CSV table of C-alpha atoms in Angstrom, one decimal:
chain,number,residue,atom,x,y,z
A,46,MET,CA,0.0,-0.8,0.2
A,47,ARG,CA,1.3,3.7,-0.9
A,48,TYR,CA,0.4,6.0,1.4
A,49,LYS,CA,0.3,9.9,0.7
A,50,VAL,CA,2.3,12.9,1.7
A,51,SER,CA,2.1,17.1,0.9
A,52,VAL,CA,4.4,19.0,1.5
A,53,VAL,CA,4.0,23.1,1.9
A,54,GLY,CA,6.0,25.8,2.3
A,55,SER,CA,6.7,29.7,0.6
A,56,ALA,CA,8.5,30.3,-1.4
A,57,GLY,CA,12.1,29.5,-0.9
A,58,CYS,CA,11.2,27.8,2.7
A,59,GLY,CA,13.6,24.3,2.3
A,60,LYS,CA,10.3,21.9,1.1
A,61,THR,CA,12.5,20.3,-2.0
A,62,THR,CA,15.6,19.6,-0.2
A,63,LEU,CA,13.8,18.4,3.2
A,64,VAL,CA,12.1,16.1,-0.3
A,65,HIS,CA,15.3,14.9,-1.2
A,66,SER,CA,17.4,14.1,2.9
A,67,LEU,CA,13.8,12.6,3.2
A,68,ALA,CA,13.3,10.2,-0.5
A,69,TYR,CA,17.5,10.4,-1.0
A,70,ASN,CA,19.1,11.3,2.3
A,71,ARG,CA,20.4,14.0,0.3
A,72,PRO,CA,20.2,17.6,-0.9
A,73,PRO,CA,19.1,18.5,-4.6
A,74,MET,CA,21.3,18.7,-7.2
A,75,ASP,CA,19.0,22.3,-8.9
A,76,THR,CA,16.4,23.4,-6.4
A,77,ASP,CA,14.7,25.8,-9.2
A,78,ASP,CA,10.6,26.2,-9.5
A,79,THR,CA,9.6,22.5,-7.9
A,80,ALA,CA,6.6,20.9,-8.3
A,81,ASP,CA,7.6,17.0,-7.8
A,82,ILE,CA,6.4,13.4,-6.3
A,83,HIS,CA,8.6,12.0,-4.9
A,84,SER,CA,8.5,8.0,-3.9
A,85,MET,CA,10.2,6.5,-1.0
A,86,ARG,CA,10.3,2.8,1.1
A,87,LEU,CA,9.8,3.7,5.2
A,88,ARG,CA,9.5,1.2,7.6
A,89,VAL,CA,6.9,0.9,9.7
A,90,GLY,CA,6.6,-1.7,12.3
A,91,GLY,CA,7.3,-4.8,10.7
A,92,GLU,CA,6.1,-3.5,6.8
A,93,VAL,CA,7.9,-1.7,4.7
A,94,VAL,CA,5.1,0.6,2.9
A,95,GLY,CA,6.5,2.5,-0.1
A,96,VAL,CA,5.0,6.3,0.5
A,97,ARG,CA,4.6,9.1,-2.5
A,98,LEU,CA,6.0,12.8,-0.5
A,99,TRP,CA,3.7,15.7,-3.5
A,100,ASP,CA,6.7,18.8,-3.1
A,101,THR,CA,4.7,21.5,-3.7
A,102,MET,CA,5.9,24.8,-6.8
A,103,LYS,CA,6.5,27.4,-4.2
A,104,GLY,CA,3.0,29.6,-3.4
A,105,GLU,CA,1.0,27.8,-4.7
A,106,TYR,CA,-0.6,27.8,-1.8
A,107,MET,CA,-2.0,31.2,-0.2
A,108,GLY,CA,-4.1,32.6,-3.5
A,109,ASN,CA,-5.8,29.4,-4.6
A,110,VAL,CA,-5.2,25.9,-1.9
A,111,SER,CA,-5.1,23.0,-5.1
A,112,SER,CA,-6.9,19.9,-3.4
A,113,LEU,CA,-5.6,17.5,-5.7
A,114,ALA,CA,-2.3,18.2,-3.6
A,115,HIS,CA,-3.5,16.9,-0.7
A,116,LYS,CA,-6.7,15.2,-1.7
A,117,SER,CA,-6.4,11.3,-0.6
A,118,ALA,CA,-2.8,12.4,1.8
A,119,CYS,CA,-2.8,10.4,5.1
A,120,ILE,CA,0.3,13.7,5.8
A,121,CYS,CA,1.3,17.1,5.7
A,122,LEU,CA,4.4,18.6,5.8
A,123,VAL,CA,4.1,22.4,7.0
A,124,VAL,CA,7.6,23.6,6.4
A,125,PHE,CA,8.7,27.3,7.4
A,126,ASP,CA,12.3,29.2,7.3
A,127,PHE,CA,13.6,29.2,11.0
A,128,VAL,CA,15.2,32.8,10.0
A,129,SER,CA,12.1,33.9,7.9
A,130,ARG,CA,9.8,35.6,10.4
A,131,PRO,CA,7.5,36.1,6.9
A,132,SER,CA,8.4,32.1,6.2
A,133,PHE,CA,7.0,31.4,10.0
A,134,ALA,CA,3.4,34.1,9.1
A,135,ALA,CA,2.5,32.3,6.2
A,136,ALA,CA,2.6,28.5,7.8
A,137,SER,CA,-0.6,30.2,10.0
A,138,GLN,CA,-2.4,30.1,6.6
A,139,TYR,CA,-0.7,26.9,5.2
A,140,VAL,CA,-2.2,24.9,8.1
A,141,GLN,CA,-5.7,26.7,7.5
A,142,LYS,CA,-6.8,25.8,4.3
A,143,VAL,CA,-4.4,22.5,4.2
A,144,LEU,CA,-6.7,21.6,6.7
A,145,GLY,CA,-10.1,23.4,5.3
A,146,LEU,CA,-9.3,20.9,2.9
A,147,GLU,CA,-8.8,17.3,4.3
A,148,PRO,CA,-9.7,18.6,7.9
A,149,ASP,CA,-8.4,14.6,8.9
A,150,LEU,CA,-5.1,15.7,8.1
A,151,SER,CA,-2.4,14.9,10.4
A,152,VAL,CA,0.7,17.7,10.3
A,153,ILE,CA,3.8,17.5,11.0
A,154,PHE,CA,6.0,21.1,11.0
A,155,VAL,CA,9.1,21.5,9.9
A,156,ALA,CA,11.4,24.3,11.3
A,157,THR,CA,13.9,24.2,8.1
A,158,LYS,CA,17.8,26.0,8.0
A,159,CYS,CA,18.3,25.4,11.8
A,160,ASP,CA,22.2,24.9,10.7
A,161,LEU,CA,21.9,29.2,9.5
A,162,ALA,CA,20.3,30.1,12.2
A,163,GLU,CA,23.5,28.1,13.9
A,164,ILE,CA,26.1,30.4,11.7
A,165,ASN,CA,24.3,33.4,11.2
A,166,HIS,CA,23.4,33.8,14.9
A,167,LYS,CA,19.8,35.3,13.9
A,168,ILE,CA,16.2,33.5,14.3
A,169,ALA,CA,13.0,34.7,13.5
A,170,VAL,CA,11.5,32.1,15.6
A,171,THR,CA,12.4,31.8,18.6
A,172,HIS,CA,11.8,27.5,20.0
A,173,GLU,CA,8.9,28.2,21.8
A,174,GLU,CA,6.3,30.1,20.2
A,175,ALA,CA,8.1,27.4,17.6
A,176,ARG,CA,6.8,24.8,19.4
A,177,ALA,CA,3.3,27.1,20.9
A,178,PHE,CA,2.2,26.9,17.4
A,179,ALA,CA,2.9,23.4,16.3
A,180,ALA,CA,0.4,22.6,19.8
A,181,LEU,CA,-2.0,25.5,18.7
A,182,TYR,CA,-2.3,22.1,16.1
A,183,ASP,CA,-1.8,19.8,18.8
A,184,SER,CA,1.0,18.5,16.5
A,185,PRO,CA,4.6,18.0,17.2
A,186,ILE,CA,7.8,20.4,15.5
A,187,PHE,CA,11.1,19.4,14.0
A,188,PHE,CA,13.7,21.7,13.8
A,189,VAL,CA,16.0,20.8,10.6
A,190,CYS,CA,18.8,20.9,7.9
A,191,GLY,CA,17.6,18.9,4.6
A,192,LEU,CA,21.6,20.1,3.6
A,193,THR,CA,23.5,18.0,6.9
A,194,GLY,CA,20.5,15.7,7.8
A,195,VAL,CA,20.3,17.1,10.8
A,196,GLY,CA,17.1,16.4,12.7
A,197,ILE,CA,15.8,14.5,9.5
A,198,ASN,CA,15.9,11.0,10.4
A,199,GLN,CA,12.7,12.4,13.1
A,200,VAL,CA,10.5,14.1,11.3
A,201,LEU,CA,11.1,10.6,8.7
A,202,ASN,CA,10.4,8.5,11.9
A,203,GLU,CA,7.1,11.0,13.5
A,204,MET,CA,6.2,9.5,9.8
A,205,SER,CA,6.5,6.4,10.4
A,206,THR,CA,4.6,6.5,13.8
A,207,ILE,CA,1.7,7.9,12.1
A,208,ILE,CA,1.2,5.9,8.9
A,209,GLY,CA,1.3,2.8,11.6
A,210,ARG,CA,-1.5,4.1,13.3
A,211,LYS,CA,-3.8,4.5,10.6
A,212,MET,CA,-2.4,1.5,9.3
A,213,ILE,CA,-4.5,0.4,12.4
A,214,ASP,CA,-7.1,2.4,12.6
A,215,ASN,CA,-7.1,1.2,8.2
A,216,ALA,CA,-6.9,-1.8,9.1
A,217,PRO,CA,-10.3,-4.9,8.2
A,218,LYS,CA,-12.4,-5.1,11.6
A,219,SER,CA,-13.5,-9.2,11.3
A,220,ILE,CA,-17.3,-9.9,12.2
A,221,LEU,CA,-16.4,-12.9,14.4
A,222,SER,CA,-15.9,-12.6,17.5
A,223,LEU,CA,-14.0,-16.2,19.1
A,224,GLU,CA,-17.2,-17.5,20.4
A,225,ASP,CA,-18.7,-17.9,16.5
A,226,LEU,CA,-14.9,-19.8,16.7
A,227,GLU,CA,-15.3,-22.5,19.1
A,228,VAL,CA,-15.8,-25.2,18.0
A,229,THR,CA,-18.9,-27.5,19.5
A,230,PRO,CA,-18.9,-31.0,19.3
A,231,SER,CA,-22.3,-32.8,16.8
A,232,SER,CA,-24.1,-34.3,18.5
A,233,SER,CA,-25.8,-35.5,15.2
A,234,LYS,CA,-23.9,-39.2,13.8
A,235,CYS,CA,-22.3,-38.9,10.2
A,236,TYR,CA,-23.0,-42.3,8.9
A,237,CYS,CA,-20.8,-42.0,6.1
């Protein structure tokens, strides 16, 4: 079975780098305007499942949110640039529009470019502010650097956990009870 994960965020926030780090364990060769679907395998419990990451085009959602990227998705990664206040502000608009289209989506917030925050000693959002924002949606948040891979495994683990829960929730339910399976001896005799 394949699971769909949509990825949204403002232009230049690091969506494509994040997607390539998740799917291929490396940053992309080119980060021009993208709108791609990337396939990957993810271990969920003892099973390996297919995941399709929908890397959306910059700014696609701000004016006109397309439901195509989110239809049948089980997770939405809402990405923002940790060193850009406008990117963080846009994350609020993205999550509201996405949940307006697909209210049952699980949301994971991802703050990217954390390496730049350390190098430049500049952050646009405090960790506390970002965590409080994610808590408004009862969602986890991860601080990552797609170029170095820092934090990527945490995002993968959370995706695996969410997909595992969805697999259990969507598992076929038996209509037989244990009592139905018990064999009671027949009183009739067979004359075969």
